């Protein structure tokens, strides 16, 4: 019930931003700040503590690239500073989720169409050149916490074309319900994967008593347009893998 009330307030305030901000660039900026405000409020309300390490300067543009476990890492990352998140057009067409992503200022991509994805790559480049921070999840899906999936490479080239760095970051769970680490028994409460619905994922996560997570920014990676994109993607992924703490499958008694 509390989440539904928050969602309604988020959508109403987002509607007024949309209504009274005609300039598209200004609207995106306001939506990104709007998203950060509500994500911070949500974290406080549901006892989610976000530890931030090595936070980059907020006024510096860059392509943020991180691992993806579900909506909690979205919430955490958005609470740190205003960003534009890249998500799928399929998400835009999903009831409720489409409205949420629209009011948060997301950039939509169609990964299954080469012609469309090149056009949308251009949109990402444009926002980066205008000074926005753009968040990309190159795994292209959320995972079950056992590892980091291979990266999709095309959209990562936006950084080189825009002349901004790739800023890798790693998201980890540090404590769940007062218990240290990322224990297997809590996986379905914090990860959104497989057949778990959005509603169930929300319910599972917000039923927890407390949560401590960490967003650690790693060294920026500067690339050029003629760099091998496979090499770049693999190098960035390895940086994240080296810092990621997967779900602990050890049985505890």
GROMACS .gro file of C-alpha atoms in nm:
model
  253
    1UNK     CA    1   0.000   0.000   0.000
    2UNK     CA    2   0.283   0.240   0.088
    3UNK     CA    3   0.459   0.164  -0.240
    4UNK     CA    4   0.138   0.224  -0.437
    5UNK     CA    5   0.096   0.564  -0.269
    6UNK     CA    6   0.458   0.651  -0.351
    7UNK     CA    7   0.411   0.541  -0.709
    8UNK     CA    8   0.101   0.757  -0.750
    9UNK     CA    9   0.286   1.061  -0.608
   10UNK     CA   10   0.582   0.990  -0.839
   11UNK     CA   11   0.358   0.970  -1.145
   12UNK     CA   12   0.158   1.282  -1.055
   13UNK     CA   13   0.470   1.493  -0.999
   14UNK     CA   14   0.619   1.352  -1.319
   15UNK     CA   15   0.302   1.441  -1.510
   16UNK     CA   16   0.333   1.805  -1.403
   17UNK     CA   17   0.698   1.813  -1.514
   18UNK     CA   18   0.588   1.676  -1.851
   19UNK     CA   19   0.300   1.923  -1.874
   20UNK     CA   20   0.492   2.238  -1.790
   21UNK     CA   21   0.831   2.163  -1.949
   22UNK     CA   22   0.808   2.191  -2.325
   23UNK     CA   23   1.181   2.187  -2.402
   24UNK     CA   24   1.280   1.819  -2.436
   25UNK     CA   25   1.634   1.856  -2.302
   26UNK     CA   26   1.518   2.051  -1.998
   27UNK     CA   27   1.243   1.795  -1.944
   28UNK     CA   28   1.499   1.512  -1.941
   29UNK     CA   29   1.709   1.698  -1.685
   30UNK     CA   30   1.409   1.757  -1.462
   31UNK     CA   31   1.297   1.396  -1.497
   32UNK     CA   32   1.643   1.273  -1.392
   33UNK     CA   33   1.642   1.496  -1.081
   34UNK     CA   34   1.282   1.390  -1.016
   35UNK     CA   35   1.388   1.024  -1.027
   36UNK     CA   36   1.678   1.082  -0.787
   37UNK     CA   37   1.455   1.259  -0.534
   38UNK     CA   38   1.198   0.978  -0.525
   39UNK     CA   39   1.461   0.701  -0.521
   40UNK     CA   40   1.632   0.860  -0.220
   41UNK     CA   41   1.297   0.893  -0.045
   42UNK     CA   42   1.213   0.530  -0.125
   43UNK     CA   43   1.549   0.409   0.011
   44UNK     CA   44   1.494   0.592   0.339
   45UNK     CA   45   1.137   0.470   0.374
   46UNK     CA   46   1.221   0.104   0.312
   47UNK     CA   47   1.544   0.105   0.515
   48UNK     CA   48   1.780   0.063   0.220
   49UNK     CA   49   2.122   0.206   0.302
   50UNK     CA   50   2.338   0.287   0.000
   51UNK     CA   51   2.715   0.306   0.054
   52UNK     CA   52   2.892   0.498  -0.223
   53UNK     CA   53   3.262   0.462  -0.296
   54UNK     CA   54   3.473   0.681  -0.526
   55UNK     CA   55   3.178   0.887  -0.649
   56UNK     CA   56   3.282   1.083  -0.961
   57UNK     CA   57   3.217   1.454  -0.999
   58UNK     CA   58   2.849   1.511  -1.064
   59UNK     CA   59   2.906   1.779  -1.328
   60UNK     CA   60   3.123   1.553  -1.545
   61UNK     CA   61   2.944   1.358  -1.822
   62UNK     CA   62   3.017   0.991  -1.873
   63UNK     CA   63   2.873   0.655  -1.966
   64UNK     CA   64   2.815   0.462  -1.643
   65UNK     CA   65   2.836   0.086  -1.697
   66UNK     CA   66   2.743  -0.159  -1.422
   67UNK     CA   67   2.616  -0.504  -1.331
   68UNK     CA   68   2.240  -0.556  -1.301
   69UNK     CA   69   2.061  -0.770  -1.042
   70UNK     CA   70   1.715  -0.615  -1.048
   71UNK     CA   71   1.532  -0.297  -0.962
   72UNK     CA   72   1.718  -0.246  -0.630
   73UNK     CA   73   2.045  -0.159  -0.805
   74UNK     CA   74   1.847   0.082  -1.025
   75UNK     CA   75   1.704   0.241  -0.713
   76UNK     CA   76   2.048   0.264  -0.551
   77UNK     CA   77   2.225   0.406  -0.855
   78UNK     CA   78   1.949   0.661  -0.920
   79UNK     CA   79   1.962   0.772  -0.557
   80UNK     CA   80   2.332   0.861  -0.584
   81UNK     CA   81   2.294   1.132  -0.848
   82UNK     CA   82   2.071   1.227  -1.144
   83UNK     CA   83   2.129   1.003  -1.445
   84UNK     CA   84   1.951   0.893  -1.761
   85UNK     CA   85   1.901   0.516  -1.771
   86UNK     CA   86   1.898   0.312  -2.089
   87UNK     CA   87   1.619   0.056  -2.108
   88UNK     CA   88   1.433  -0.142  -2.373
   89UNK     CA   89   1.140  -0.029  -2.586
   90UNK     CA   90   0.966  -0.340  -2.460
   91UNK     CA   91   0.980  -0.185  -2.112
   92UNK     CA   92   0.825   0.134  -2.248
   93UNK     CA   93   0.530  -0.065  -2.381
   94UNK     CA   94   0.472  -0.246  -2.049
   95UNK     CA   95   0.178  -0.110  -1.844
   96UNK     CA   96   0.285   0.092  -1.538
   97UNK     CA   97   0.656   0.021  -1.598
   98UNK     CA   98   0.635   0.226  -1.916
   99UNK     CA   99   0.503   0.526  -1.723
  100UNK     CA  100   0.764   0.485  -1.449
  101UNK     CA  101   1.053   0.476  -1.696
  102UNK     CA  102   0.909   0.771  -1.891
  103UNK     CA  103   0.879   0.988  -1.577
  104UNK     CA  104   1.236   0.895  -1.480
  105UNK     CA  105   1.370   1.023  -1.813
  106UNK     CA  106   1.487   0.689  -1.955
  107UNK     CA  107   1.636   0.645  -2.302
  108UNK     CA  108   1.472   0.361  -2.495
  109UNK     CA  109   1.654   0.120  -2.727
  110UNK     CA  110   1.546  -0.168  -2.947
  111UNK     CA  111   1.835  -0.413  -2.921
  112UNK     CA  112   1.677  -0.663  -3.161
  113UNK     CA  113   1.683  -0.424  -3.458
  114UNK     CA  114   2.021  -0.322  -3.598
  115UNK     CA  115   1.881  -0.022  -3.787
  116UNK     CA  116   1.698   0.108  -3.481
  117UNK     CA  117   1.982   0.048  -3.238
  118UNK     CA  118   2.218   0.256  -3.452
  119UNK     CA  119   1.966   0.540  -3.447
  120UNK     CA  120   1.927   0.509  -3.071
  121UNK     CA  121   2.305   0.497  -3.032
  122UNK     CA  122   2.301   0.841  -3.189
  123UNK     CA  123   2.049   0.956  -2.928
  124UNK     CA  124   2.275   0.834  -2.647
  125UNK     CA  125   2.573   1.013  -2.802
  126UNK     CA  126   2.370   1.334  -2.823
  127UNK     CA  127   2.274   1.324  -2.454
  128UNK     CA  128   2.632   1.249  -2.350
  129UNK     CA  129   2.759   1.544  -2.553
  130UNK     CA  130   2.503   1.765  -2.380
  131UNK     CA  131   2.656   1.678  -2.046
  132UNK     CA  132   2.420   1.409  -1.920
  133UNK     CA  133   2.532   1.104  -1.723
  134UNK     CA  134   2.391   0.797  -1.896
  135UNK     CA  135   2.363   0.457  -1.724
  136UNK     CA  136   2.389   0.144  -1.938
  137UNK     CA  137   2.346  -0.218  -1.831
  138UNK     CA  138   2.533  -0.402  -2.108
  139UNK     CA  139   2.425  -0.744  -1.979
  140UNK     CA  140   2.087  -0.641  -2.129
  141UNK     CA  141   1.899  -0.822  -1.852
  142UNK     CA  142   1.902  -0.861  -1.475
  143UNK     CA  143   2.065  -1.171  -1.327
  144UNK     CA  144   2.033  -1.415  -1.037
  145UNK     CA  145   2.346  -1.293  -0.861
  146UNK     CA  146   2.573  -1.582  -0.957
  147UNK     CA  147   2.789  -1.381  -1.194
  148UNK     CA  148   2.810  -1.106  -1.454
  149UNK     CA  149   2.676  -1.194  -1.799
  150UNK     CA  150   2.878  -1.118  -2.115
  151UNK     CA  151   2.838  -0.758  -2.232
  152UNK     CA  152   2.656  -0.639  -2.542
  153UNK     CA  153   2.903  -0.412  -2.712
  154UNK     CA  154   2.736  -0.174  -2.957
  155UNK     CA  155   2.589   0.080  -2.715
  156UNK     CA  156   2.914   0.102  -2.520
  157UNK     CA  157   3.072   0.275  -2.821
  158UNK     CA  158   2.859   0.582  -2.743
  159UNK     CA  159   3.126   0.699  -2.497
  160UNK     CA  160   3.403   0.714  -2.759
  161UNK     CA  161   3.181   0.891  -3.013
  162UNK     CA  162   3.074   1.147  -2.752
  163UNK     CA  163   3.429   1.199  -2.626
  164UNK     CA  164   3.346   1.101  -2.267
  165UNK     CA  165   3.483   0.820  -2.048
  166UNK     CA  166   3.320   0.491  -1.964
  167UNK     CA  167   3.278   0.489  -1.586
  168UNK     CA  168   3.246   0.127  -1.466
  169UNK     CA  169   3.077   0.064  -1.135
  170UNK     CA  170   2.993  -0.247  -0.936
  171UNK     CA  171   2.683  -0.304  -0.727
  172UNK     CA  172   2.700  -0.540  -0.429
  173UNK     CA  173   2.474  -0.642  -0.143
  174UNK     CA  174   2.661  -0.603   0.187
  175UNK     CA  175   2.396  -0.688   0.445
  176UNK     CA  176   2.040  -0.822   0.428
  177UNK     CA  177   1.811  -0.825   0.732
  178UNK     CA  178   2.111  -0.757   0.954
  179UNK     CA  179   2.302  -1.061   0.821
  180UNK     CA  180   2.634  -0.991   0.646
  181UNK     CA  181   2.691  -1.073   0.281
  182UNK     CA  182   2.458  -1.186   0.006
  183UNK     CA  183   2.313  -1.515   0.128
  184UNK     CA  184   2.130  -1.759  -0.099
  185UNK     CA  185   1.812  -1.754   0.112
  186UNK     CA  186   1.763  -1.388   0.025
  187UNK     CA  187   1.829  -1.413  -0.347
  188UNK     CA  188   1.463  -1.412  -0.454
  189UNK     CA  189   1.405  -1.110  -0.231
  190UNK     CA  190   1.667  -0.892  -0.396
  191UNK     CA  191   1.715  -1.026  -0.751
  192UNK     CA  192   1.463  -0.993  -1.031
  193UNK     CA  193   1.520  -1.281  -1.270
  194UNK     CA  194   1.357  -1.577  -1.443
  195UNK     CA  195   0.980  -1.602  -1.397
  196UNK     CA  196   0.961  -1.358  -1.105
  197UNK     CA  197   0.708  -1.087  -1.194
  198UNK     CA  198   0.765  -0.717  -1.130
  199UNK     CA  199   0.493  -0.709  -0.864
  200UNK     CA  200   0.641  -1.013  -0.687
  201UNK     CA  201   0.993  -0.866  -0.705
  202UNK     CA  202   0.870  -0.541  -0.548
  203UNK     CA  203   0.680  -0.727  -0.276
  204UNK     CA  204   0.978  -0.952  -0.194
  205UNK     CA  205   1.223  -0.663  -0.168
  206UNK     CA  206   1.008  -0.429   0.037
  207UNK     CA  207   0.918  -0.709   0.277
  208UNK     CA  208   1.278  -0.714   0.400
  209UNK     CA  209   1.353  -0.552   0.736
  210UNK     CA  210   1.669  -0.378   0.617
  211UNK     CA  211   1.920  -0.377   0.336
  212UNK     CA  212   2.273  -0.243   0.297
  213UNK     CA  213   2.412  -0.221  -0.056
  214UNK     CA  214   2.718  -0.064  -0.211
  215UNK     CA  215   2.782   0.125  -0.533
  216UNK     CA  216   3.155   0.141  -0.604
  217UNK     CA  217   3.277   0.347  -0.897
  218UNK     CA  218   3.594   0.219  -1.064
  219UNK     CA  219   3.864   0.391  -1.267
  220UNK     CA  220   3.733   0.567  -1.581
  221UNK     CA  221   3.812   0.403  -1.913
  222UNK     CA  222   3.894   0.638  -2.200
  223UNK     CA  223   3.831   0.496  -2.545
  224UNK     CA  224   3.863   0.599  -2.909
  225UNK     CA  225   3.624   0.535  -3.196
  226UNK     CA  226   3.871   0.302  -3.368
  227UNK     CA  227   3.925   0.083  -3.059
  228UNK     CA  228   3.817  -0.280  -3.084
  229UNK     CA  229   3.478  -0.271  -2.912
  230UNK     CA  230   3.503  -0.637  -2.807
  231UNK     CA  231   3.832  -0.570  -2.629
  232UNK     CA  232   3.687  -0.261  -2.459
  233UNK     CA  233   3.370  -0.442  -2.348
  234UNK     CA  234   3.565  -0.740  -2.213
  235UNK     CA  235   3.810  -0.517  -2.026
  236UNK     CA  236   3.532  -0.318  -1.859
  237UNK     CA  237   3.346  -0.636  -1.770
  238UNK     CA  238   3.658  -0.784  -1.611
  239UNK     CA  239   3.695  -0.475  -1.393
  240UNK     CA  240   3.340  -0.524  -1.265
  241UNK     CA  241   3.374  -0.902  -1.224
  242UNK     CA  242   3.687  -0.852  -1.012
  243UNK     CA  243   3.489  -0.644  -0.761
  244UNK     CA  244   3.156  -0.828  -0.771
  245UNK     CA  245   3.060  -1.049  -0.477
  246UNK     CA  246   2.819  -1.317  -0.607
  247UNK     CA  247   2.549  -1.485  -0.404
  248UNK     CA  248   2.693  -1.706  -0.130
  249UNK     CA  249   2.561  -2.059  -0.181
  250UNK     CA  250   2.715  -2.190   0.140
  251UNK     CA  251   2.453  -2.354   0.359
  252UNK     CA  252   2.427  -2.191   0.700
  253UNK     CA  253   2.286  -2.361   1.007
   0.00000   0.00000   0.00000
